[in-house]
Amino acid sequence: MTAYIIRRLLLMLPTLFGVMVVTFIVIQFVPGGPVERMVSLLQNHPQGEVASSGQRGPYRGGEGVDPEQIRALQKLYGFDRPAPERFLHMMGNYLRFEFGESYYHHRRVVDLVIDKLPVSISLGMWTFFLTYLISVPLGIRKAVRHGSRFDVATSTAVMVGYSVPGFVLGILLIVLFGGGSFWNLFPLRGLHSDNWLTLAWPARITDYLWHMVLPVTAASVGSFAVMTMLTKNSFLEEISRQYVTTARAKGLSERAVLYRHVFRNAMIPLVTGFPGSFVAAFFSGSLLIETIFSLDGLGLLGYESVINRDYPVVMATLYFYTILGLLTKLVTDVTYVLVDPRITFDRAR
């Protein structure tokens, strides 16, 4: 196991480097850039009329602007140096976890991401726990009552929820419960009210939870189907095995068979997927959900960074997410071995 972990860690380096190289090259061909954006602001031109920052053709976006200003902007953003030199300089800083400053927000990228984390953590945490707390018991119940009316009705309900996009459900919830056309029961903006700091702690917690009801519902309903059906199918597969028949023949009750024998084996696929689901829920910010409910999180930050060609934020978040994703895959593989001793990565076996 130790040798396998070391090999995986070593393989992460070329993978990370390859992802960053490909993304950096693609960025060089994307029309527009921080220099052109600033020039367009100076000229009061729409951003769509500016040229690419790669400087591969005759640059016309700076017509009417002092060339000295353009050269100063290129030096300010680092585009006065060749692309390979800029990439190596960027990777050297990233290895020291120095991610620079945002072109658009004029703040350190680290500080900017930390400010957005509470929204993404709130959405991710509640979405993740609600998905597991509802889907796993529901999937077990469906497996026990396979083919019954309850099974058919719940399958229909979770599939309908899966088929409805989160942003459509969010709009529907606003219309029904957010003061749209029916009931004004839940707030629609932010994580808390404007007077949140003046409230006592019990009132703060209640206010926070009240603000999270609609966005978490819109974000989590679509996740129920996958987890519920995975749980059901896993339990059905285990229930049909020979050891379950043997346990029943010994006189064990159905509850003892289900929770003392079937449960441990059936939960292996769910437990091994736990690390990936946990990380994905926390850091896969939903742009549309955040926009609909006026939540300023990582999803909205990523969208704004791409639109405004805020390359430090785009590249730094990609670097961080790539490392996190690679480590999550490794943790998932290790979890397989810890949960199921039959699985091994040792070549000798």
mmCIF file of C-alpha atoms in Angstrom:
data_model
loop_
_atom_site.group_PDB
_atom_site.id
_atom_site.type_symbol
_atom_site.label_atom_id
_atom_site.label_comp_id
_atom_site.label_asym_id
_atom_site.label_seq_id
_atom_site.Cartn_x
_atom_site.Cartn_y
_atom_site.Cartn_z
ATOM 1 C CA MET A 1 0.000 0.000 0.000
ATOM 2 C CA THR A 2 2.815 2.423 0.851
ATOM 3 C CA ALA A 3 4.490 1.815 -2.513
ATOM 4 C CA TYR A 4 1.187 2.355 -4.302
ATOM 5 C CA ILE A 5 0.574 5.651 -2.517
ATOM 6 C CA ILE A 6 4.086 6.858 -3.378
ATOM 7 C CA ARG A 7 3.588 5.937 -7.051
ATOM 8 C CA ARG A 8 0.277 7.772 -7.159
ATOM 9 C CA LEU A 9 1.773 10.863 -5.543
ATOM 10 C CA LEU A 10 4.607 10.881 -8.069
ATOM 11 C CA LEU A 11 2.168 10.495 -10.970
ATOM 12 C CA MET A 12 0.240 13.528 -9.727
ATOM 13 C CA LEU A 13 3.111 15.837 -10.658
ATOM 14 C CA PRO A 14 3.057 15.254 -14.454
ATOM 15 C CA THR A 15 -0.754 15.194 -14.395
ATOM 16 C CA LEU A 16 -0.918 18.543 -12.633
ATOM 17 C CA PHE A 17 1.739 20.001 -14.920
ATOM 18 C CA GLY A 18 -0.105 18.755 -18.014
ATOM 19 C CA VAL A 19 -3.421 20.251 -16.905
ATOM 20 C CA MET A 20 -1.804 23.617 -16.239
ATOM 21 C CA VAL A 21 0.102 23.600 -19.563
ATOM 22 C CA VAL A 22 -3.013 22.806 -21.611
ATOM 23 C CA THR A 23 -5.085 25.438 -19.829
ATOM 24 C CA PHE A 24 -2.360 28.066 -20.177
ATOM 25 C CA ILE A 25 -2.063 27.373 -23.915
ATOM 26 C CA VAL A 26 -5.819 27.591 -24.400
ATOM 27 C CA ILE A 27 -5.892 30.914 -22.574
ATOM 28 C CA GLN A 28 -3.380 32.331 -25.062
ATOM 29 C CA PHE A 29 -5.905 31.808 -27.873
ATOM 30 C CA VAL A 30 -8.924 33.220 -26.050
ATOM 31 C CA PRO A 31 -9.935 36.614 -27.492
ATOM 32 C CA GLY A 32 -9.538 39.517 -25.134
ATOM 33 C CA GLY A 33 -7.365 39.829 -22.081
ATOM 34 C CA PRO A 34 -6.599 42.085 -19.117
ATOM 35 C CA VAL A 35 -4.577 44.513 -21.250
ATOM 36 C CA GLU A 36 -7.264 44.758 -23.922
ATOM 37 C CA ARG A 37 -9.927 45.059 -21.232
ATOM 38 C CA MET A 38 -8.192 48.055 -19.706
ATOM 39 C CA VAL A 39 -7.675 49.595 -23.146
ATOM 40 C CA SER A 40 -11.358 49.140 -23.945
ATOM 41 C CA LEU A 41 -12.247 50.835 -20.666
ATOM 42 C CA LEU A 42 -9.970 53.732 -21.555
ATOM 43 C CA GLN A 43 -11.640 53.965 -24.967
ATOM 44 C CA ASN A 44 -15.099 53.241 -23.529
ATOM 45 C CA HIS A 45 -15.511 50.396 -26.052
ATOM 46 C CA PRO A 46 -17.469 47.186 -25.489
ATOM 47 C CA GLN A 47 -15.238 44.326 -24.451
ATOM 48 C CA GLY A 48 -16.380 42.290 -27.418
ATOM 49 C CA GLU A 49 -14.486 44.669 -29.737
ATOM 50 C CA VAL A 50 -11.083 44.106 -28.213
ATOM 51 C CA ALA A 51 -8.406 41.823 -29.595
ATOM 52 C CA SER A 52 -6.587 38.863 -28.164
ATOM 53 C CA SER A 53 -3.824 39.255 -25.593
ATOM 54 C CA GLY A 54 -1.604 36.788 -27.435
ATOM 55 C CA GLN A 55 -0.306 39.591 -29.686
ATOM 56 C CA ARG A 56 -0.077 37.186 -32.659
ATOM 57 C CA GLY A 57 -1.579 39.548 -35.224
ATOM 58 C CA PRO A 58 -1.751 43.277 -35.822
ATOM 59 C CA TYR A 59 -3.182 44.695 -32.609
ATOM 60 C CA ARG A 60 -5.824 47.342 -33.316
ATOM 61 C CA GLY A 61 -7.598 47.471 -29.976
ATOM 62 C CA GLY A 62 -5.246 50.168 -28.781
ATOM 63 C CA GLU A 63 -5.879 52.636 -31.582
ATOM 64 C CA GLY A 64 -6.344 56.061 -30.044
ATOM 65 C CA VAL A 65 -4.477 55.072 -26.868
ATOM 66 C CA ASP A 66 -0.924 56.179 -26.134
ATOM 67 C CA PRO A 67 1.441 53.265 -26.992
ATOM 68 C CA GLU A 68 3.342 54.022 -23.789
ATOM 69 C CA GLN A 69 0.160 53.349 -21.836
ATOM 70 C CA ILE A 70 -0.293 50.041 -23.612
ATOM 71 C CA ARG A 71 3.309 49.014 -22.885
ATOM 72 C CA ALA A 72 2.846 50.039 -19.252
ATOM 73 C CA LEU A 73 -0.301 47.897 -19.014
ATOM 74 C CA GLN A 74 1.508 44.951 -20.613
ATOM 75 C CA LYS A 75 4.306 45.278 -18.074
ATOM 76 C CA LEU A 76 1.834 45.639 -15.223
ATOM 77 C CA TYR A 77 0.098 42.378 -16.114
ATOM 78 C CA GLY A 78 3.293 40.597 -17.110
ATOM 79 C CA PHE A 79 2.520 40.342 -20.831
ATOM 80 C CA ASP A 80 5.772 42.052 -21.775
ATOM 81 C CA ARG A 81 7.505 38.674 -21.362
ATOM 82 C CA PRO A 82 7.265 35.583 -23.604
ATOM 83 C CA ALA A 83 4.527 33.070 -22.793
ATOM 84 C CA PRO A 84 6.913 30.246 -21.736
ATOM 85 C CA GLU A 85 8.669 32.564 -19.295
ATOM 86 C CA ARG A 86 5.345 33.695 -17.850
ATOM 87 C CA PHE A 87 4.213 30.093 -17.408
ATOM 88 C CA LEU A 88 7.398 28.997 -15.636
ATOM 89 C CA HIS A 89 7.265 32.066 -13.385
ATOM 90 C CA MET A 90 3.618 31.298 -12.546
ATOM 91 C CA MET A 91 4.315 27.637 -11.749
ATOM 92 C CA GLY A 92 7.273 28.625 -9.567
ATOM 93 C CA ASN A 93 4.982 30.878 -7.535
ATOM 94 C CA TYR A 94 2.281 28.209 -7.367
ATOM 95 C CA LEU A 95 4.725 25.670 -5.970
ATOM 96 C CA ARG A 96 5.216 28.110 -3.080
ATOM 97 C CA PHE A 97 1.409 28.620 -2.955
ATOM 98 C CA GLU A 98 1.762 32.253 -4.007
ATOM 99 C CA PHE A 99 -1.195 32.875 -6.317
ATOM 100 C CA GLY A 100 -0.790 36.581 -6.982
ATOM 101 C CA GLU A 101 -3.413 39.293 -7.182
ATOM 102 C CA SER A 102 -6.690 39.422 -9.068
ATOM 103 C CA TYR A 103 -6.674 41.669 -12.158
ATOM 104 C CA TYR A 104 -10.346 42.489 -11.723
ATOM 105 C CA HIS A 105 -10.862 42.686 -7.949
ATOM 106 C CA HIS A 106 -7.344 43.999 -7.161
ATOM 107 C CA ARG A 107 -7.059 41.686 -4.163
ATOM 108 C CA ARG A 108 -4.948 38.655 -3.325
ATOM 109 C CA VAL A 109 -6.457 35.549 -4.906
ATOM 110 C CA VAL A 110 -6.230 33.637 -1.619
ATOM 111 C CA ASP A 111 -8.152 36.336 0.248
ATOM 112 C CA LEU A 112 -10.743 36.471 -2.520
ATOM 113 C CA VAL A 113 -11.367 32.717 -2.428
ATOM 114 C CA ILE A 114 -11.547 32.685 1.384
ATOM 115 C CA ASP A 115 -14.221 35.396 1.265
ATOM 116 C CA LYS A 116 -16.339 33.301 -1.110
ATOM 117 C CA LEU A 117 -15.903 30.009 0.765
ATOM 118 C CA PRO A 118 -18.705 30.471 3.352
ATOM 119 C CA VAL A 119 -21.347 30.421 0.607
ATOM 120 C CA SER A 120 -19.941 27.356 -1.141
ATOM 121 C CA ILE A 121 -19.331 25.536 2.140
ATOM 122 C CA SER A 122 -22.877 26.279 3.283
ATOM 123 C CA LEU A 123 -24.449 25.022 0.065
ATOM 124 C CA GLY A 124 -22.106 22.041 -0.169
ATOM 125 C CA MET A 125 -22.359 20.973 3.461
ATOM 126 C CA TRP A 126 -26.145 20.943 3.607
ATOM 127 C CA THR A 127 -26.520 19.440 0.140
ATOM 128 C CA PHE A 128 -24.102 16.625 0.993
ATOM 129 C CA PHE A 129 -25.595 15.725 4.366
ATOM 130 C CA LEU A 130 -29.199 15.980 3.194
ATOM 131 C CA THR A 131 -28.427 13.749 0.211
ATOM 132 C CA TYR A 132 -26.931 11.014 2.384
ATOM 133 C CA LEU A 133 -29.383 11.357 5.282
ATOM 134 C CA ILE A 134 -32.419 11.090 2.992
ATOM 135 C CA SER A 135 -31.209 8.887 0.137
ATOM 136 C CA VAL A 136 -29.550 6.076 2.116
ATOM 137 C CA PRO A 137 -32.547 5.260 4.391
ATOM 138 C CA LEU A 138 -34.890 5.711 1.420
ATOM 139 C CA GLY A 139 -32.798 3.379 -0.735
ATOM 140 C CA ILE A 140 -32.764 0.717 2.002
ATOM 141 C CA ARG A 141 -36.525 0.989 2.399
ATOM 142 C CA LYS A 142 -37.011 0.684 -1.354
ATOM 143 C CA ALA A 143 -34.808 -2.440 -1.473
ATOM 144 C CA VAL A 144 -36.764 -4.098 1.344
ATOM 145 C CA ARG A 145 -40.079 -3.259 -0.343
ATOM 146 C CA HIS A 146 -38.897 -3.805 -3.910
ATOM 147 C CA GLY A 147 -41.777 -3.809 -6.412
ATOM 148 C CA SER A 148 -44.332 -2.393 -3.982
ATOM 149 C CA ARG A 149 -46.398 0.743 -4.490
ATOM 150 C CA PHE A 150 -44.027 2.581 -2.161
ATOM 151 C CA ASP A 151 -41.080 1.592 -4.353
ATOM 152 C CA VAL A 152 -42.795 2.721 -7.559
ATOM 153 C CA ALA A 153 -44.053 6.002 -6.059
ATOM 154 C CA THR A 154 -40.700 6.983 -4.559
ATOM 155 C CA SER A 155 -38.846 6.007 -7.750
ATOM 156 C CA THR A 156 -41.177 8.265 -9.726
ATOM 157 C CA ALA A 157 -40.677 11.126 -7.252
ATOM 158 C CA VAL A 158 -36.873 10.984 -7.206
ATOM 159 C CA MET A 159 -36.700 10.640 -11.002
ATOM 160 C CA VAL A 160 -38.929 13.678 -11.463
ATOM 161 C CA GLY A 161 -36.654 15.585 -9.085
ATOM 162 C CA TYR A 162 -33.616 14.386 -11.029
ATOM 163 C CA SER A 163 -35.096 15.482 -14.358
ATOM 164 C CA VAL A 164 -35.858 19.031 -13.193
ATOM 165 C CA PRO A 165 -32.778 21.290 -13.412
ATOM 166 C CA GLY A 166 -31.773 22.928 -10.146
ATOM 167 C CA PHE A 167 -32.218 26.462 -11.435
ATOM 168 C CA VAL A 168 -35.746 25.685 -12.693
ATOM 169 C CA LEU A 169 -36.644 24.257 -9.302
ATOM 170 C CA GLY A 170 -35.094 27.333 -7.679
ATOM 171 C CA ILE A 171 -37.302 29.663 -9.722
ATOM 172 C CA LEU A 172 -40.347 27.547 -8.873
ATOM 173 C CA LEU A 173 -39.518 27.711 -5.161
ATOM 174 C CA ILE A 174 -39.159 31.489 -5.369
ATOM 175 C CA VAL A 175 -42.547 31.787 -7.084
ATOM 176 C CA LEU A 176 -44.225 29.536 -4.511
ATOM 177 C CA PHE A 177 -42.488 30.422 -1.251
ATOM 178 C CA GLY A 178 -40.368 33.503 -1.847
ATOM 179 C CA GLY A 179 -43.072 36.099 -2.274
ATOM 180 C CA GLY A 180 -43.409 35.583 -6.014
ATOM 181 C CA SER A 181 -47.101 34.847 -6.546
ATOM 182 C CA PHE A 182 -48.154 32.772 -3.547
ATOM 183 C CA TRP A 183 -46.501 32.695 -0.105
ATOM 184 C CA ASN A 184 -43.740 34.914 1.258
ATOM 185 C CA LEU A 185 -42.200 32.424 3.691
ATOM 186 C CA PHE A 186 -38.457 32.453 3.002
ATOM 187 C CA PRO A 187 -35.851 35.177 2.309
ATOM 188 C CA LEU A 188 -34.161 35.305 -1.089
ATOM 189 C CA ARG A 189 -30.817 37.061 -0.621
ATOM 190 C CA GLY A 190 -27.547 36.074 1.015
ATOM 191 C CA LEU A 191 -26.727 33.780 3.915
ATOM 192 C CA HIS A 192 -28.275 35.969 6.588
ATOM 193 C CA SER A 193 -30.269 39.124 7.225
ATOM 194 C CA ASP A 194 -28.771 42.617 7.320
ATOM 195 C CA ASN A 195 -29.183 42.830 11.107
ATOM 196 C CA TRP A 196 -27.583 39.418 11.679
ATOM 197 C CA LEU A 197 -24.728 40.782 13.810
ATOM 198 C CA THR A 198 -27.161 42.403 16.224
ATOM 199 C CA LEU A 199 -29.038 39.149 16.883
ATOM 200 C CA ALA A 200 -28.425 36.710 19.716
ATOM 201 C CA TRP A 201 -26.754 33.427 18.781
ATOM 202 C CA PRO A 202 -29.953 31.316 18.740
ATOM 203 C CA ALA A 203 -31.575 33.921 16.499
ATOM 204 C CA ARG A 204 -28.473 33.982 14.256
ATOM 205 C CA ILE A 205 -28.593 30.229 13.763
ATOM 206 C CA THR A 206 -32.309 30.323 12.997
ATOM 207 C CA ASP A 207 -31.858 33.205 10.566
ATOM 208 C CA TYR A 208 -29.011 31.400 8.770
ATOM 209 C CA LEU A 209 -30.978 28.164 8.456
ATOM 210 C CA TRP A 210 -34.034 30.066 7.236
ATOM 211 C CA HIS A 211 -31.970 31.655 4.456
ATOM 212 C CA MET A 212 -30.562 28.272 3.382
ATOM 213 C CA VAL A 213 -33.882 26.425 2.959
ATOM 214 C CA LEU A 214 -34.661 27.399 -0.643
ATOM 215 C CA PRO A 215 -31.142 27.302 -2.189
ATOM 216 C CA VAL A 216 -30.252 24.002 -0.490
ATOM 217 C CA THR A 217 -33.539 22.466 -1.607
ATOM 218 C CA ALA A 218 -32.928 23.564 -5.195
ATOM 219 C CA ALA A 219 -29.350 22.272 -5.108
ATOM 220 C CA SER A 220 -29.977 18.913 -3.435
ATOM 221 C CA VAL A 221 -33.205 17.500 -4.895
ATOM 222 C CA GLY A 222 -31.478 16.496 -8.114
ATOM 223 C CA SER A 223 -28.889 14.475 -6.164
ATOM 224 C CA PHE A 224 -31.413 12.226 -4.425
ATOM 225 C CA ALA A 225 -32.070 9.962 -7.404
ATOM 226 C CA VAL A 226 -28.500 8.790 -7.986
ATOM 227 C CA MET A 227 -27.745 8.070 -4.329
ATOM 228 C CA THR A 228 -31.141 6.479 -3.664
ATOM 229 C CA MET A 229 -30.982 4.104 -6.630
ATOM 230 C CA LEU A 230 -27.339 3.254 -5.918
ATOM 231 C CA THR A 231 -28.262 2.324 -2.342
ATOM 232 C CA LYS A 232 -31.281 0.303 -3.435
ATOM 233 C CA ASN A 233 -29.403 -1.654 -6.109
ATOM 234 C CA SER A 234 -26.488 -2.319 -3.773
ATOM 235 C CA PHE A 235 -28.804 -3.733 -1.096
ATOM 236 C CA LEU A 236 -30.785 -5.780 -3.623
ATOM 237 C CA GLU A 237 -27.582 -7.352 -4.882
ATOM 238 C CA GLU A 238 -26.486 -8.291 -1.374
ATOM 239 C CA ILE A 239 -29.925 -9.555 -0.334
ATOM 240 C CA SER A 240 -29.843 -12.083 -3.177
ATOM 241 C CA ARG A 241 -26.538 -13.630 -2.038
ATOM 242 C CA GLN A 242 -26.183 -17.045 -0.425
ATOM 243 C CA TYR A 243 -25.039 -15.801 2.994
ATOM 244 C CA VAL A 244 -28.372 -13.976 3.432
ATOM 245 C CA THR A 245 -30.276 -17.215 2.786
ATOM 246 C CA THR A 246 -28.041 -18.979 5.307
ATOM 247 C CA ALA A 247 -28.606 -16.271 7.919
ATOM 248 C CA ARG A 248 -32.368 -16.520 7.463
ATOM 249 C CA ALA A 249 -32.183 -20.318 7.724
ATOM 250 C CA LYS A 250 -30.480 -19.918 11.098
ATOM 251 C CA GLY A 251 -33.581 -18.122 12.376
ATOM 252 C CA LEU A 252 -32.283 -14.536 12.380
ATOM 253 C CA SER A 253 -34.911 -11.835 12.100
ATOM 254 C CA GLU A 254 -35.128 -9.753 8.922
ATOM 255 C CA ARG A 255 -33.884 -6.713 10.820
ATOM 256 C CA ALA A 256 -30.834 -8.610 12.088
ATOM 257 C CA VAL A 257 -30.094 -9.953 8.610
ATOM 258 C CA LEU A 258 -30.452 -6.523 7.066
ATOM 259 C CA TYR A 259 -28.432 -4.449 9.507
ATOM 260 C CA ARG A 260 -25.917 -6.995 10.867
ATOM 261 C CA HIS A 261 -25.006 -8.704 7.603
ATOM 262 C CA VAL A 262 -26.328 -6.968 4.484
ATOM 263 C CA PHE A 263 -25.741 -3.394 5.603
ATOM 264 C CA ARG A 264 -21.968 -3.706 6.052
ATOM 265 C CA ASN A 265 -21.396 -5.188 2.587
ATOM 266 C CA ALA A 266 -23.974 -3.103 0.746
ATOM 267 C CA MET A 267 -22.542 0.157 2.058
ATOM 268 C CA ILE A 268 -19.078 -0.471 0.562
ATOM 269 C CA PRO A 269 -19.807 1.356 -2.752
ATOM 270 C CA LEU A 270 -21.358 4.260 -0.864
ATOM 271 C CA VAL A 271 -18.571 4.583 1.699
ATOM 272 C CA THR A 272 -15.831 4.431 -0.922
ATOM 273 C CA GLY A 273 -17.521 7.212 -2.867
ATOM 274 C CA PHE A 274 -17.826 9.316 0.277
ATOM 275 C CA PRO A 275 -14.524 11.302 -0.107
ATOM 276 C CA GLY A 276 -15.253 12.312 -3.680
ATOM 277 C CA SER A 277 -18.842 13.284 -2.952
ATOM 278 C CA PHE A 278 -17.790 15.218 0.138
ATOM 279 C CA VAL A 279 -15.166 17.302 -1.685
ATOM 280 C CA ALA A 280 -17.341 17.807 -4.761
ATOM 281 C CA ALA A 281 -20.236 19.067 -2.660
ATOM 282 C CA PHE A 282 -18.051 21.647 -0.942
ATOM 283 C CA PHE A 283 -16.222 23.059 -3.950
ATOM 284 C CA SER A 284 -18.470 22.561 -6.968
ATOM 285 C CA GLY A 285 -20.254 25.876 -6.649
ATOM 286 C CA SER A 286 -23.438 26.221 -8.693
ATOM 287 C CA LEU A 287 -23.431 29.437 -10.695
ATOM 288 C CA LEU A 288 -27.151 29.412 -11.451
ATOM 289 C CA ILE A 289 -28.219 28.612 -7.892
ATOM 290 C CA GLU A 290 -25.927 31.333 -6.531
ATOM 291 C CA THR A 291 -27.236 33.833 -9.094
ATOM 292 C CA ILE A 292 -30.916 33.058 -8.506
ATOM 293 C CA PHE A 293 -30.615 33.373 -4.737
ATOM 294 C CA SER A 294 -28.040 36.228 -4.756
ATOM 295 C CA LEU A 295 -25.284 34.149 -3.140
ATOM 296 C CA ASP A 296 -21.758 35.367 -3.832
ATOM 297 C CA GLY A 297 -19.806 32.086 -3.862
ATOM 298 C CA LEU A 298 -17.093 30.281 -5.786
ATOM 299 C CA GLY A 299 -19.390 29.483 -8.709
ATOM 300 C CA LEU A 300 -20.080 33.155 -9.368
ATOM 301 C CA LEU A 301 -16.416 34.001 -8.784
ATOM 302 C CA GLY A 302 -15.327 31.472 -11.411
ATOM 303 C CA TYR A 303 -17.815 32.795 -13.945
ATOM 304 C CA GLU A 304 -16.801 36.414 -13.388
ATOM 305 C CA SER A 305 -13.122 35.472 -13.619
ATOM 306 C CA VAL A 306 -13.598 33.852 -17.029
ATOM 307 C CA ILE A 307 -15.750 36.695 -18.372
ATOM 308 C CA ASN A 308 -13.332 39.381 -17.141
ATOM 309 C CA ARG A 309 -10.212 37.411 -18.202
ATOM 310 C CA ASP A 310 -9.029 37.407 -14.592
ATOM 311 C CA TYR A 311 -6.276 34.890 -15.311
ATOM 312 C CA PRO A 312 -4.720 34.739 -11.804
ATOM 313 C CA VAL A 313 -8.054 33.643 -10.308
ATOM 314 C CA VAL A 314 -8.779 31.202 -13.142
ATOM 315 C CA MET A 315 -5.364 29.530 -13.036
ATOM 316 C CA ALA A 316 -5.026 29.531 -9.236
ATOM 317 C CA THR A 317 -8.427 27.959 -8.644
ATOM 318 C CA LEU A 318 -7.743 25.400 -11.373
ATOM 319 C CA TYR A 319 -4.411 24.550 -9.743
ATOM 320 C CA PHE A 320 -6.042 24.114 -6.350
ATOM 321 C CA TYR A 321 -9.004 22.090 -7.660
ATOM 322 C CA THR A 322 -6.713 19.812 -9.681
ATOM 323 C CA ILE A 323 -4.587 19.014 -6.633
ATOM 324 C CA LEU A 324 -7.717 18.462 -4.555
ATOM 325 C CA GLY A 325 -9.241 16.198 -7.197
ATOM 326 C CA LEU A 326 -6.098 14.076 -7.533
ATOM 327 C CA LEU A 327 -5.784 13.677 -3.768
ATOM 328 C CA THR A 328 -9.476 12.776 -3.524
ATOM 329 C CA LYS A 329 -9.014 9.994 -6.084
ATOM 330 C CA LEU A 330 -6.115 8.649 -4.022
ATOM 331 C CA VAL A 331 -8.146 8.788 -0.793
ATOM 332 C CA THR A 332 -10.997 6.973 -2.560
ATOM 333 C CA ASP A 333 -8.666 4.136 -3.608
ATOM 334 C CA VAL A 334 -7.253 3.855 -0.091
ATOM 335 C CA THR A 335 -10.786 3.797 1.295
ATOM 336 C CA TYR A 336 -11.587 0.797 -0.902
ATOM 337 C CA VAL A 337 -8.790 -1.163 0.767
ATOM 338 C CA LEU A 338 -9.749 -0.065 4.280
ATOM 339 C CA VAL A 339 -13.417 -0.920 3.818
ATOM 340 C CA ASP A 340 -12.992 -4.138 1.825
ATOM 341 C CA PRO A 341 -9.874 -6.193 2.759
ATOM 342 C CA ARG A 342 -10.383 -8.324 -0.368
ATOM 343 C CA ILE A 343 -9.137 -5.428 -2.489
ATOM 344 C CA THR A 344 -5.396 -4.877 -2.705
ATOM 345 C CA PHE A 345 -3.049 -2.843 -4.877
ATOM 346 C CA ASP A 346 0.003 -4.966 -4.125
ATOM 347 C CA ARG A 347 1.395 -6.511 -7.307
ATOM 348 C CA ALA A 348 2.582 -9.602 -5.438
ATOM 349 C CA ARG A 349 -1.014 -10.611 -4.769
#
